[in-house]
Amino acid sequence: MIKTFIDKLLGKSAGTGASAKSRFGKRQEVPASVHGIDPALVDERAKNVVTTLQSAGYEAYVVGGAVRDLLLGLRPKDFDVATNATPEQVKSLFRRAFIIGRRFRIVHVVYGRGREHEVIEVSTFRAYMDNAAAEQVKGNERTSKGELAGMTHAVDSTGRVLRDNVWGPQEEDAARRDFTVNAMYYDPASGIVVDYHNGIKDAKKLVLRMIGDPITRYREDPVRIIRAIRFSAKLAALGFEIEPKTAAPLIASSKLLADVPQSRLFDEMLKLLQTGHAVATIAQLRKLGLATGIYPLLDVVVERAEQPFVKAALVDTDRRVGEGKPVAPSFLLACVLWADVRDGWAQRLEGRHGQRGQPAFPALQDAIDDVFNTRIGDVSGRGKLGGDMREIWMMQPRFDKRVGSTPYSLVEQARFRAAFDFMRLRADVGEVSEAIAEWWQEFSTADDLRRQDLLDQVREEQKAPVRTRVRTRAPQANAPVDGSSGEDRAMPQVEADDEDADTQGAVPPDGEAPRKRRRRRKPRPAGGGGEGGPSAG
């Protein structure tokens, strides 16, 4: 009776033993002599998590993409662990462990602190649940939050899984994973790889194949569409191709992404762009016919990917990830949306409908606000990411001022390095003078004596008076730079200002000195023929 109940819960019926066996695959234990994984490529912290769980009497394996990369001879950037221990049992074994998530409850085991910290993600083996047996809700995660609170397995009206926290055996856990090359389990202690769906064979054949029926799997979780793009982009350089049956439903299924929470799509977009394969991802999106429709901001990235400035940012991001250097989403998104900020700034400086233009920095702030409202919205544009983007943009005109106290205060800003790298890319595509970029590179690393020499050098070149009246110049509406289209225009220019005012503009980006203005004449002594008038112009 109990077995009948479990079979019903899992969507099984009499006579389905063969199909169930096929669905869950056949367990294969592949020894190290066959798979050839180099144990030295396995992170010691991941080994520690596996050993701790096994010592407590649980099953535990390195799982997923890490095993795939190990089979390919690559050093994985992230390590996940799968176990038959529940999240609460896992948490009790580690000093710094945190249960996260609602849709999928997992544990983050944290090693180290600050920027050097490492997270090993631990998930519990999940049962393969037939959606016909799942509890159904009419709404989504947000509108049905109260209803979902007590559910362990729930789907919406389209079949998308909203909760998946029913624990089960390893073979069922493997069946509910997405791609065959991501459904293998590696035991560092014994050296054995457990493979249920011929993942090792597909890895050797360089094939990315969905486990089960692709249409059904995309319906269960539309984000698998984005994962297919990400993995295919990452593995394209190795010769991997998406299996035709796995690729065929991608375009038709992409409409299901409309029901996925915007915050989750935003996070998945960042994974596409920040895992070291941004350029390959753009190519893959176009190849698969998904250049538009996944997420509005991603559409903008793809559309502008060939513009010199955005392309330079994508290439630079891939390079930094490849070198093991940190990358920030704020930097790349600031590059992608810079054309919007710059053009909106120029329009406000010029004025509209006969009205006088705004002062330079209020105009820049308003242009930035417009970009957040139209391009990013409330997903992340008002948090830290938005604050970092704003600082990068607001610092750009300050790089044009290289006199007085501005350079000293600017290099002390927390976001100086990101803002400088942004300006450096602008110089690479001809939007800023190369000489200015080199000057700031030297100033930022020089000692006090050399910094004073650099300031004296600028003062001599400019031969500017100590104080001049603030004056702004709007750029020509369609003046292209670096041979690109009119969208890559020079930024609005702000002339030299009071030497002690750190938030005003300075010399034009092309490095030309500001126009000289004659000083106002001092009043003559009494009887000397009257006061001189103001200087012309």
XYZ file of C-alpha atoms in Angstrom:
537
model
C 0.000 0.000 0.000
C 2.793 2.423 0.907
C 4.580 1.619 -2.366
C 1.341 2.259 -4.301
C 0.946 5.643 -2.598
C 4.533 6.630 -3.393
C 4.112 5.516 -7.009
C 0.984 7.623 -7.299
C 2.752 10.611 -5.763
C 5.527 10.237 -8.311
C 3.063 9.891 -11.170
C 3.791 6.199 -11.709
C 1.240 3.517 -12.486
C 1.182 -0.230 -12.909
C 3.148 -1.370 -15.910
C 5.343 1.714 -16.063
C 8.399 0.087 -14.566
C 10.301 0.061 -17.856
C 9.587 3.743 -18.579
C 10.511 4.688 -15.026
C 13.758 2.791 -15.348
C 14.460 4.585 -18.622
C 13.570 7.960 -17.107
C 16.005 7.539 -14.239
C 18.738 6.014 -16.375
C 21.150 3.289 -15.444
C 23.733 3.888 -12.738
C 27.296 3.630 -14.014
C 30.287 3.932 -11.701
C 33.233 5.054 -13.791
C 36.689 4.686 -12.174
C 39.477 7.243 -12.358
C 41.413 5.031 -14.769
C 38.623 5.591 -17.310
C 37.416 9.167 -16.759
C 40.910 10.580 -16.106
C 39.966 13.443 -13.744
C 43.006 15.117 -12.169
C 42.362 15.267 -8.370
C 44.646 18.297 -8.146
C 41.978 20.359 -9.952
C 39.463 19.802 -7.149
C 39.107 22.676 -4.685
C 40.226 21.732 -1.168
C 37.167 23.398 0.381
C 34.852 21.291 -1.773
C 36.770 18.202 -0.683
C 36.366 19.277 2.928
C 32.581 19.632 2.561
C 32.303 16.177 0.957
C 34.542 14.581 3.590
C 32.631 16.203 6.467
C 29.289 14.942 5.171
C 30.624 11.450 4.464
C 32.206 11.264 7.928
C 28.780 12.068 9.406
C 27.312 9.070 7.578
C 25.777 10.813 4.567
C 26.320 10.371 0.848
C 28.098 13.344 -0.714
C 29.559 14.148 -4.135
C 30.892 17.047 -6.163
C 28.159 17.571 -8.750
C 27.105 19.429 -11.873
C 29.199 21.760 -13.985
C 32.283 21.224 -11.835
C 32.350 17.528 -12.789
C 31.856 18.431 -16.448
C 34.783 20.850 -16.361
C 36.976 18.342 -14.519
C 36.275 15.751 -17.225
C 37.328 18.318 -19.833
C 40.565 19.034 -17.985
C 39.446 22.500 -16.850
C 39.756 23.966 -13.362
C 36.175 24.782 -12.260
C 35.494 28.275 -10.955
C 32.671 27.062 -8.703
C 32.053 23.817 -6.871
C 28.659 22.425 -5.893
C 28.026 19.442 -3.659
C 24.991 17.106 -3.600
C 24.062 14.952 -0.624
C 21.228 12.928 0.883
C 21.438 15.064 4.051
C 18.617 17.585 4.478
C 19.428 21.309 4.540
C 19.029 21.348 8.328
C 21.403 18.394 8.713
C 23.975 20.022 6.447
C 23.774 23.314 8.336
C 24.407 21.583 11.662
C 27.787 20.229 10.474
C 29.425 23.555 9.535
C 30.196 26.643 11.577
C 29.365 29.086 8.792
C 26.477 27.607 6.834
C 23.253 29.298 5.765
C 20.025 27.886 4.337
C 18.816 30.026 1.434
C 16.071 29.953 -1.175
C 12.380 29.109 -1.242
C 11.911 27.549 -4.639
C 14.958 25.329 -4.086
C 16.220 25.226 -0.501
C 20.004 24.861 -0.470
C 22.869 25.514 1.934
C 25.791 27.886 1.433
C 28.893 26.766 3.310
C 31.194 29.783 3.559
C 34.991 29.750 3.819
C 37.089 32.880 4.360
C 35.906 36.457 4.677
C 35.626 39.625 2.636
C 36.484 39.472 -1.037
C 38.500 36.313 -0.524
C 35.542 34.278 0.721
C 34.460 31.138 -1.118
C 30.981 29.587 -1.099
C 30.374 25.876 -1.589
C 26.748 25.316 -2.509
C 25.223 22.160 -1.038
C 21.914 20.768 -2.329
C 19.891 17.793 -1.119
C 19.024 14.998 -3.575
C 15.565 15.811 -4.923
C 12.815 13.462 -5.987
C 11.662 13.413 -9.590
C 8.094 14.619 -9.208
C 5.464 14.256 -11.906
C 3.797 17.652 -12.309
C 0.405 15.946 -12.608
C 0.766 15.006 -8.944
C 1.976 18.428 -7.826
C -0.110 21.016 -6.037
C -1.216 23.776 -8.397
C -1.525 27.508 -7.855
C -3.158 30.041 -10.147
C -0.655 32.839 -9.673
C 3.141 33.105 -9.518
C 5.795 33.327 -6.796
C 4.821 36.856 -5.867
C 1.032 36.733 -6.071
C 0.766 33.299 -4.435
C 3.431 33.686 -1.753
C 1.110 32.831 1.123
C -0.337 29.828 -0.667
C 3.129 28.490 -1.537
C 4.478 28.837 2.007
C 3.404 25.378 3.115
C 4.020 23.561 -0.182
C 7.010 21.380 -1.048
C 6.141 20.727 -4.697
C 3.949 23.152 -6.603
C 3.466 24.269 -10.216
C 1.543 27.092 -11.870
C -1.058 26.721 -14.610
C 1.618 26.471 -17.340
C 3.483 23.655 -15.585
C 6.330 25.867 -14.338
C 7.729 24.530 -11.075
C 7.365 27.075 -8.242
C 8.484 24.805 -5.403
C 10.743 21.752 -5.602
C 11.724 20.633 -2.114
C 10.806 16.962 -2.024
C 13.862 14.875 -1.167
C 14.581 11.623 -2.968
C 17.294 9.177 -4.097
C 20.295 10.067 -6.231
C 18.960 8.531 -9.455
C 15.894 10.771 -9.290
C 18.031 13.793 -8.488
C 20.039 13.109 -11.644
C 16.872 12.861 -13.756
C 15.610 16.273 -12.657
C 18.854 18.039 -13.625
C 18.903 19.778 -16.979
C 21.726 18.554 -19.238
C 23.451 15.175 -19.311
C 26.910 16.717 -18.916
C 25.677 18.468 -15.748
C 24.163 15.369 -14.146
C 27.268 13.503 -12.979
C 28.520 12.957 -9.429
C 32.196 12.761 -8.449
C 33.504 11.308 -5.194
C 36.973 12.781 -4.496
C 37.673 10.059 -1.918
C 37.136 7.048 -4.173
C 37.741 8.814 -7.482
C 34.518 7.371 -8.933
C 32.163 9.315 -11.222
C 28.510 8.238 -10.996
C 26.755 8.728 -14.358
C 23.088 7.923 -15.075
C 22.500 9.576 -18.472
C 25.688 8.997 -20.489
C 27.082 12.371 -19.533
C 30.655 11.165 -19.991
C 29.831 9.970 -23.506
C 28.184 13.309 -24.394
C 31.151 15.205 -22.947
C 33.483 13.246 -25.230
C 31.155 13.803 -28.208
C 30.973 17.547 -27.344
C 27.152 17.483 -27.205
C 24.880 19.539 -24.951
C 21.750 17.403 -24.580
C 18.676 17.913 -22.399
C 17.602 15.066 -20.108
C 14.039 14.086 -21.000
C 11.693 15.929 -23.356
C 13.119 19.450 -24.005
C 9.692 21.108 -24.428
C 8.509 19.747 -21.083
C 11.754 20.650 -19.345
C 11.657 24.246 -20.648
C 8.041 24.524 -19.482
C 8.991 23.291 -15.999
C 11.615 26.018 -15.729
C 11.947 28.515 -18.605
C 15.274 29.709 -17.206
C 16.708 26.490 -18.656
C 16.534 28.345 -21.979
C 19.039 30.874 -20.657
C 21.151 28.106 -19.140
C 21.297 26.389 -22.540
C 22.631 29.617 -24.043
C 25.145 30.134 -21.239
C 26.558 26.611 -21.355
C 26.690 26.528 -25.138
C 28.559 29.858 -25.157
C 30.983 28.683 -22.484
C 31.672 25.384 -24.238
C 31.606 26.679 -27.830
C 35.367 27.266 -27.819
C 35.830 23.562 -27.055
C 33.621 22.580 -29.996
C 30.375 21.819 -28.135
C 27.082 22.032 -30.034
C 23.519 21.962 -28.721
C 21.809 18.748 -29.760
C 19.184 19.565 -32.459
C 16.247 18.227 -30.394
C 17.389 20.372 -27.456
C 17.787 23.498 -29.611
C 14.592 23.151 -31.674
C 12.057 24.406 -29.043
C 14.183 27.304 -27.756
C 12.561 30.116 -29.758
C 8.987 28.905 -29.263
C 9.582 28.306 -25.554
C 11.182 31.713 -24.965
C 7.734 33.317 -24.537
C 7.481 31.404 -21.249
C 10.157 33.716 -19.821
C 7.493 36.409 -19.518
C 6.191 34.615 -16.420
C 9.594 34.438 -14.704
C 10.210 37.121 -12.027
C 12.176 40.070 -13.395
C 14.706 39.862 -10.574
C 15.559 36.273 -11.512
C 15.918 37.197 -15.199
C 18.169 40.104 -14.217
C 20.435 37.735 -12.257
C 20.512 35.244 -15.141
C 21.429 38.043 -17.549
C 24.392 38.951 -15.361
C 25.535 35.300 -15.410
C 25.457 35.400 -19.217
C 27.677 38.478 -19.266
C 30.021 37.885 -16.343
C 31.226 34.304 -16.523
C 34.026 35.063 -18.951
C 32.134 34.340 -22.180
C 30.175 37.528 -22.845
C 31.331 37.871 -26.465
C 30.569 34.206 -27.161
C 27.157 34.623 -25.510
C 26.232 37.467 -27.872
C 27.237 35.294 -30.833
C 25.226 32.360 -29.495
C 22.109 34.475 -28.942
C 22.239 35.617 -32.547
C 22.964 32.121 -33.851
C 19.982 30.640 -31.999
C 17.596 33.424 -33.039
C 17.284 34.785 -29.497
C 18.910 38.185 -29.968
C 15.733 39.789 -28.589
C 12.968 38.761 -26.249
C 14.785 37.263 -23.275
C 15.172 40.427 -21.174
C 14.899 44.092 -22.290
C 18.301 45.155 -20.979
C 19.929 42.125 -22.595
C 18.343 43.189 -25.887
C 20.217 46.503 -25.557
C 23.505 44.704 -24.905
C 23.112 42.542 -28.002
C 22.048 45.511 -30.119
C 25.096 47.564 -29.089
C 27.636 44.745 -28.875
C 29.413 45.857 -32.054
C 29.718 49.498 -31.023
C 33.410 50.112 -30.274
C 32.932 51.197 -26.656
C 30.528 48.393 -25.684
C 32.584 45.793 -27.550
C 35.708 46.947 -25.718
C 33.847 46.577 -22.392
C 32.670 43.038 -23.234
C 36.157 41.968 -24.306
C 37.699 43.551 -21.210
C 35.195 41.764 -18.943
C 36.017 38.394 -20.525
C 39.727 39.109 -20.139
C 39.427 39.963 -16.453
C 37.399 36.834 -15.694
C 39.940 34.742 -17.587
C 42.737 36.240 -15.485
C 40.885 35.536 -12.249
C 40.259 39.231 -11.559
C 36.990 40.481 -10.057
C 34.329 42.027 -12.277
C 31.370 44.153 -11.280
C 28.029 44.218 -13.105
C 27.858 47.959 -12.481
C 30.877 48.560 -14.705
C 29.651 46.615 -17.728
C 26.117 47.990 -17.525
C 27.504 51.513 -17.137
C 29.399 50.965 -20.399
C 26.345 49.602 -22.204
C 24.114 52.514 -21.145
C 26.718 55.284 -21.422
C 25.429 56.400 -24.852
C 21.989 57.038 -23.319
C 23.474 59.020 -20.433
C 25.776 61.038 -22.671
C 23.098 61.919 -25.220
C 20.561 62.821 -22.538
C 23.159 65.015 -20.883
C 23.899 66.838 -24.133
C 20.215 67.534 -24.736
C 19.808 69.064 -21.291
C 22.848 71.268 -21.744
C 21.486 72.566 -25.032
C 18.029 73.230 -23.627
C 14.666 72.351 -25.105
C 11.928 74.333 -26.836
C 13.846 77.572 -26.588
C 14.512 77.162 -22.882
C 17.947 77.752 -21.439
C 20.083 74.646 -20.875
C 20.708 73.235 -17.427
C 24.001 73.591 -15.555
C 26.385 70.750 -16.337
C 26.147 68.529 -13.290
C 22.411 68.816 -12.585
C 21.927 67.983 -16.273
C 24.087 64.876 -15.887
C 22.189 63.789 -12.777
C 18.841 64.145 -14.529
C 20.104 62.219 -17.553
C 21.193 59.376 -15.262
C 17.801 59.309 -13.538
C 16.103 58.976 -16.909
C 18.316 56.038 -17.860
C 17.523 54.209 -14.616
C 13.800 54.762 -15.144
C 13.705 53.674 -18.787
C 16.348 50.945 -18.929
C 16.656 49.345 -15.488
C 13.540 50.214 -13.513
C 13.136 48.921 -9.972
C 14.886 45.568 -10.425
C 18.300 46.689 -9.231
C 18.768 50.270 -10.352
C 18.101 51.791 -6.966
C 20.432 49.557 -4.957
C 24.194 49.267 -4.726
C 24.511 48.425 -8.399
C 22.711 51.616 -9.350
C 24.777 53.656 -6.900
C 28.024 52.325 -8.347
C 26.903 53.069 -11.909
C 25.961 56.610 -10.913
C 29.383 57.222 -9.362
C 31.193 55.931 -12.449
C 29.216 58.277 -14.685
C 29.400 61.304 -12.391
C 33.187 61.057 -12.161
C 33.742 61.236 -15.919
C 33.711 65.054 -16.331
C 35.972 65.374 -13.284
C 38.749 63.549 -15.124
C 38.906 66.527 -17.467
C 39.972 68.776 -14.603
C 43.595 68.225 -13.692
C 44.321 71.296 -11.574
C 43.895 72.315 -7.973
C 42.685 69.817 -5.394
C 40.435 67.819 -7.739
C 42.997 65.152 -8.715
C 43.896 64.484 -5.080
C 40.286 64.114 -3.963
C 39.307 62.068 -7.010
C 41.942 59.354 -6.539
C 40.711 58.913 -2.951
C 37.172 58.052 -4.053
C 36.088 54.454 -3.384
C 35.006 53.980 -7.009
C 37.996 55.757 -8.550
C 39.506 52.614 -10.088
C 36.236 51.603 -11.749
C 35.660 55.146 -13.009
C 39.240 55.335 -14.283
C 38.926 51.992 -16.095
C 35.730 53.338 -17.659
C 37.544 56.476 -18.815
C 40.447 54.334 -20.028
C 38.075 52.426 -22.308
C 36.685 55.714 -23.576
C 40.229 56.714 -24.473
C 40.795 53.398 -26.247
C 37.918 54.146 -28.639
C 38.898 57.801 -29.138
C 36.230 59.466 -26.999
C 38.836 60.836 -24.580
C 42.355 62.041 -25.269
C 44.929 59.298 -24.779
C 47.158 61.894 -23.108
C 44.545 62.517 -20.396
C 44.207 58.800 -19.683
C 47.977 58.385 -19.414
C 48.220 61.445 -17.154
C 45.695 59.982 -14.726
C 47.357 56.588 -14.839
C 50.636 58.152 -13.753
C 49.064 60.530 -11.232
C 47.150 57.726 -9.492
C 50.351 55.782 -8.792
C 52.886 58.596 -8.338
C 54.362 59.970 -5.108
C 53.562 63.494 -3.904
C 56.569 65.092 -5.587
C 55.784 63.595 -8.979
C 52.121 64.509 -8.593
C 53.056 68.137 -8.091
C 55.208 67.990 -11.231
C 52.254 66.619 -13.181
C 49.983 69.390 -11.913
C 52.570 72.026 -12.820
C 52.837 70.506 -16.275
C 49.082 70.823 -16.845
C 49.035 74.387 -15.516
C 51.809 75.341 -17.898
C 50.060 73.706 -20.848
C 46.763 75.345 -20.155
C 48.124 78.723 -19.069
C 44.726 79.331 -17.584
C 43.873 82.034 -15.015
C 43.179 80.919 -11.493
C 39.474 81.738 -11.771
C 37.172 81.814 -14.791
C 33.461 81.946 -15.189
C 31.798 78.533 -15.636
C 30.705 77.942 -19.208
C 29.387 74.840 -20.918
C 29.416 73.774 -24.535
C 27.031 71.199 -25.970
C 28.439 68.725 -28.497
C 27.308 68.671 -32.085
C 24.263 66.483 -32.354
C 25.726 63.930 -34.743
C 29.490 64.320 -34.448
C 30.873 60.763 -34.511
C 34.117 59.685 -32.887
C 36.547 56.885 -33.747
C 34.900 56.365 -37.110
C 31.765 54.859 -35.557
C 28.122 55.738 -36.068
C 26.543 58.883 -34.710
C 25.523 57.024 -31.551
C 29.141 57.084 -30.366
C 29.343 60.845 -30.032
C 31.774 62.851 -27.977
C 30.489 63.540 -24.484
C 29.264 66.999 -23.439
C 32.161 69.322 -22.710
C 32.561 71.565 -19.721
C 35.203 74.252 -19.562
C 37.615 75.010 -16.718
C 36.095 76.242 -13.477
C 37.076 77.568 -10.124
C 40.287 75.830 -9.082
C 38.839 74.730 -5.743
C 35.432 73.487 -6.948
C 35.649 69.699 -7.311
C 32.274 69.049 -8.898
C 32.425 71.149 -12.039
C 33.629 70.278 -15.500
C 37.028 71.035 -16.954
C 38.910 70.943 -20.257
C 37.235 69.298 -23.239
C 37.770 65.521 -23.669
C 39.952 66.077 -26.718
C 42.619 67.611 -24.502
C 42.368 71.162 -25.917
C 42.979 73.951 -23.467
C 39.904 76.015 -22.587
C 39.470 79.377 -24.247
C 41.332 82.043 -22.384
C 39.305 84.806 -20.851
C 40.722 88.167 -19.919
C 40.619 89.133 -16.283
C 38.332 91.932 -15.224
C 40.442 95.069 -14.908
C 41.007 96.419 -11.450
C 39.447 99.824 -10.754
C 41.830 102.664 -11.438
C 42.789 105.094 -8.689
C 40.554 108.105 -8.253
C 41.110 110.686 -10.977
C 42.468 108.086 -13.336
C 39.731 108.387 -15.929
C 37.027 106.007 -14.504
C 36.629 102.199 -14.200
C 37.345 99.772 -16.966
C 34.425 97.747 -18.322
C 34.159 93.993 -18.143
C 36.261 91.925 -20.459
C 34.725 91.223 -23.823
C 33.104 87.868 -24.539
